[in-house]
PDB file of C-alpha atoms in Angstrom:
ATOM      1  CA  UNK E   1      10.502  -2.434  -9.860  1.00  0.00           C
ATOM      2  CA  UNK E   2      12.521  -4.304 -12.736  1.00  0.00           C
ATOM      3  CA  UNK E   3      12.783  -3.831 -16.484  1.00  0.00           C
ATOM      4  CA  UNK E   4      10.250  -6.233 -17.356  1.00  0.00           C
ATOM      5  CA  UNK E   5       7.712  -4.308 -14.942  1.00  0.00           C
ATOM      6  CA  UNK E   6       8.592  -0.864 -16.071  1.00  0.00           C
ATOM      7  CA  UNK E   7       8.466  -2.144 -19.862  1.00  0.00           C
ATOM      8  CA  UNK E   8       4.982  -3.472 -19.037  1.00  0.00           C
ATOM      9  CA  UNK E   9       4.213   0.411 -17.931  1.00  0.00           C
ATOM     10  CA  UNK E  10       5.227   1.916 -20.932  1.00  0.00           C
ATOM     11  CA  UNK E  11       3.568  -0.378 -23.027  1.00  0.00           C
ATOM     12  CA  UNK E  12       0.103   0.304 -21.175  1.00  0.00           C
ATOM     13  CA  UNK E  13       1.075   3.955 -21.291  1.00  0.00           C
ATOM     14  CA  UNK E  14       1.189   3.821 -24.869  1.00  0.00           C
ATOM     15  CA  UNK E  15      -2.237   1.903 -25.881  1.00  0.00           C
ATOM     16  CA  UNK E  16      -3.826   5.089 -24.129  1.00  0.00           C
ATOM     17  CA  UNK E  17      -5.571   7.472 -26.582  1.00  0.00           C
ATOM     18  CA  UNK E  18      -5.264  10.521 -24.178  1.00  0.00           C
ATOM     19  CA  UNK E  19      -1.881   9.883 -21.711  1.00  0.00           C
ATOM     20  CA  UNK E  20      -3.117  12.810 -19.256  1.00  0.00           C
ATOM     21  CA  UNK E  21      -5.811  10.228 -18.058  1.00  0.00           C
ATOM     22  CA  UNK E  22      -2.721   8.235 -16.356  1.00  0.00           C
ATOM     23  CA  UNK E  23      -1.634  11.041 -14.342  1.00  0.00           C
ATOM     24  CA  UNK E  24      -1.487  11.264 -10.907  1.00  0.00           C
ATOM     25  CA  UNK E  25      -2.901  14.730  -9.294  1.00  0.00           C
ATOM     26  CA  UNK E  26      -4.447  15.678  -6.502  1.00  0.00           C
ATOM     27  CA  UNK E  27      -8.175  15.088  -8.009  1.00  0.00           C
ATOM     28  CA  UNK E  28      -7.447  12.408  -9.974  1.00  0.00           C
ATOM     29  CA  UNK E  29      -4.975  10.376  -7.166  1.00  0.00           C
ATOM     30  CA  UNK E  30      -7.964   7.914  -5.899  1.00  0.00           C
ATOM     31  CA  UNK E  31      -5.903   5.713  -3.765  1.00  0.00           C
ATOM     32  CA  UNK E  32      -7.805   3.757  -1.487  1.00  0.00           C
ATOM     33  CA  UNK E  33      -5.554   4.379   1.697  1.00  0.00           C
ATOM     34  CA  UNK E  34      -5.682   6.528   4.900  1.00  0.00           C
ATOM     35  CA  UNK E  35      -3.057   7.928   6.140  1.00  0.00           C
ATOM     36  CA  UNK E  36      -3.668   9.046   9.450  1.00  0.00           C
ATOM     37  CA  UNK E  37      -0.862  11.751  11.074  1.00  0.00           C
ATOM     38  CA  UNK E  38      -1.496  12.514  14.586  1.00  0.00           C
ATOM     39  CA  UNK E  39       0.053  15.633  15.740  1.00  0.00           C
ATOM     40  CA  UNK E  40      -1.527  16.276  19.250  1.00  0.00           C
ATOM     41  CA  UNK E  41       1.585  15.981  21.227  1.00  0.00           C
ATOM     42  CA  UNK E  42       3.631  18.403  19.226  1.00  0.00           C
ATOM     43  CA  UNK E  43       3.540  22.071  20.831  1.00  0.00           C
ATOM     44  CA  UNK E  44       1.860  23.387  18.071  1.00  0.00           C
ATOM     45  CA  UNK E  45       0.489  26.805  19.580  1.00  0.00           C
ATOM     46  CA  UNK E  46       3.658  27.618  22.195  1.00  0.00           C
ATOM     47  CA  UNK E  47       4.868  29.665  19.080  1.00  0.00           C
ATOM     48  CA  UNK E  48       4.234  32.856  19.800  1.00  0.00           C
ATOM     49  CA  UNK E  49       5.928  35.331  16.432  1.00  0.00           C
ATOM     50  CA  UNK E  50       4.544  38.585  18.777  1.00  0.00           C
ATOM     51  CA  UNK E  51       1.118  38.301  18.134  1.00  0.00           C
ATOM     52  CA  UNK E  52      -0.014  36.197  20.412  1.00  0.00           C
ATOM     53  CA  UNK E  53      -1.005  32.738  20.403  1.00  0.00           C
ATOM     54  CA  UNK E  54      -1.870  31.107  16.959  1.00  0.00           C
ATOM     55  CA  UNK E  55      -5.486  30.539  15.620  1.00  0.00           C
ATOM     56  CA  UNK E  56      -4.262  27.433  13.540  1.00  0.00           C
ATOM     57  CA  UNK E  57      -1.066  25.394  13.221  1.00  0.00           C
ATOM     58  CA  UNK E  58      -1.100  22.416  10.992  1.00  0.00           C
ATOM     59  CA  UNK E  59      -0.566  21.414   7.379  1.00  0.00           C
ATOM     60  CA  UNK E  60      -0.779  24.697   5.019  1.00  0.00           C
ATOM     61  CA  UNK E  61      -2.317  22.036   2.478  1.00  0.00           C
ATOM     62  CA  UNK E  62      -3.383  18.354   2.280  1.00  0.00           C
ATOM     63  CA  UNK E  63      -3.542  17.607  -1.796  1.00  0.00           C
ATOM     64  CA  UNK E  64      -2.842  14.157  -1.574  1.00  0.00           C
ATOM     65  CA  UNK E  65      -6.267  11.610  -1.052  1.00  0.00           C
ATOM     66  CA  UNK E  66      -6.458   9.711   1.999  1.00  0.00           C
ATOM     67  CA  UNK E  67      -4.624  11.821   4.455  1.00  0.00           C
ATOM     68  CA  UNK E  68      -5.576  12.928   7.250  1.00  0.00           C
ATOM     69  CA  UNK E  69      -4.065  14.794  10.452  1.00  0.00           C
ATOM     70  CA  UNK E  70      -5.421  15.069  14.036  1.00  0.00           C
ATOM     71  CA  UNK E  71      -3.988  18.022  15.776  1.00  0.00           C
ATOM     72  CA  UNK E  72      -4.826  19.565  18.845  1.00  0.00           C
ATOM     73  CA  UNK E  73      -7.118  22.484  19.117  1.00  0.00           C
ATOM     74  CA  UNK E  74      -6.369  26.079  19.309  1.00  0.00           C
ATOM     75  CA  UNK E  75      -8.414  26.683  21.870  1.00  0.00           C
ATOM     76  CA  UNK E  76      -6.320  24.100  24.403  1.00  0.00           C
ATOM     77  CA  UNK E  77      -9.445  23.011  25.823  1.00  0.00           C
ATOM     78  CA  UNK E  78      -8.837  19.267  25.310  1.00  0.00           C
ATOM     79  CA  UNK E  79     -11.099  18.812  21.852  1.00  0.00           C
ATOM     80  CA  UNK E  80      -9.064  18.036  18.419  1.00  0.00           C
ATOM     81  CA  UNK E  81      -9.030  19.449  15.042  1.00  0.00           C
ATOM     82  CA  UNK E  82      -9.358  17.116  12.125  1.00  0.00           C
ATOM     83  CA  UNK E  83      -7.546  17.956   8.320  1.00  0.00           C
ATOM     84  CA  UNK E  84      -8.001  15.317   6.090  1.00  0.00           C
ATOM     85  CA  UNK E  85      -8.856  15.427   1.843  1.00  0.00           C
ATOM     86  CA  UNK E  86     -11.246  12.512   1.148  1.00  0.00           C
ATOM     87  CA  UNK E  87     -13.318  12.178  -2.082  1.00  0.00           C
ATOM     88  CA  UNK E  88     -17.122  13.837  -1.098  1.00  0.00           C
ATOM     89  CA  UNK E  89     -18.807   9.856  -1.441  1.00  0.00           C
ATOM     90  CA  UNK E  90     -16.075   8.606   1.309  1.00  0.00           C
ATOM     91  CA  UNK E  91     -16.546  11.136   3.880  1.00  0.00           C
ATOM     92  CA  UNK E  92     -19.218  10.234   5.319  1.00  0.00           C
ATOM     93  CA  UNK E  93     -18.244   6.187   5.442  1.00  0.00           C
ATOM     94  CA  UNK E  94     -14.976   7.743   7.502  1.00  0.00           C
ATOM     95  CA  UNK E  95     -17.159   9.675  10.146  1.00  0.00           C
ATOM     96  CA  UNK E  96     -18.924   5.716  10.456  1.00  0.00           C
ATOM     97  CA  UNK E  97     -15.716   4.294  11.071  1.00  0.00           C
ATOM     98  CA  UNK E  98     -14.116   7.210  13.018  1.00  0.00           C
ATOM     99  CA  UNK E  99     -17.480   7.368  15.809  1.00  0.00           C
ATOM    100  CA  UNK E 100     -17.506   3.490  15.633  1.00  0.00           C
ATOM    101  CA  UNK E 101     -13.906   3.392  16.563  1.00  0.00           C
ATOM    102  CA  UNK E 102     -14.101   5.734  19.054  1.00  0.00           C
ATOM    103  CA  UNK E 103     -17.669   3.979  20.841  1.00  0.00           C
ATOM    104  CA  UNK E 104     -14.801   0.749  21.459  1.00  0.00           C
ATOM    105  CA  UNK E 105     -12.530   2.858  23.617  1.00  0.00           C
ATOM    106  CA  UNK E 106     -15.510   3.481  26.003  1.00  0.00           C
ATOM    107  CA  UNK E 107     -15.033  -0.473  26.171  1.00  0.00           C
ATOM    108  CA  UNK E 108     -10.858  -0.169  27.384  1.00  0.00           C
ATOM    109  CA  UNK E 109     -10.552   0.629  31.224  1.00  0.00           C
ATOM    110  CA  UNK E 110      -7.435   2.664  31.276  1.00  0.00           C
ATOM    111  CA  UNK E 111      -4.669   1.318  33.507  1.00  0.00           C
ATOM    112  CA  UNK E 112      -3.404   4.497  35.107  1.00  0.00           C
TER     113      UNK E 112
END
């Protein structure tokens, strides 16, 4: 960012009728990204506080658009759990790509 760039903002900024429009919040963010976090080999549910074993470990709360976490299950049976915040029209365009994606590692012979 340089002074002509940041000059350009405020001038933008400032042709706005209603500057809350411009602000970036968790329902208003609309970036097009994924961010995809995968947290299966962390030992999520080893903790044990004296309770027992942990019925979720993750993220407390995904605001941001586009991200999305893959942890491991609770139930340590080998499935995954899936957090992710995605506007309602792109979630089903994601569960397209995600079962595509996954139908082309049928296709990899594993080496091991």
């Amino acid at each position: 960012m340089n002074n002509e760039y940041l000059r350009s903002a405020l001038d933008y900024l400032e042709t706005l009728p209603d500057i809350t429009v411009a602000r970036r919040t968790p329902d208003t963010y609309q970036c097009p990204n994924l961010s995809i976090n995968k947290w299966t080999r962390l030992s999520l549910y080893d903790a044990d506080f004296g309770w027992g074993r942990p019925i979720y470990m993750g993220p407390a709360n995904v605001v941001h658009e586009g991200k999305i976490y893959i942890l491991p299950s609770p139930t340590d049976d080998g499935s995954l759990s899936l957090v992710a915040c995605l506007q309602t029209a792109h979630m089903k365009l994601f569960e397209k790509h995600l079962y595509e994606g996954l139908k082309s590692f049928d296709k990899i012979k594993a080496r091991y």
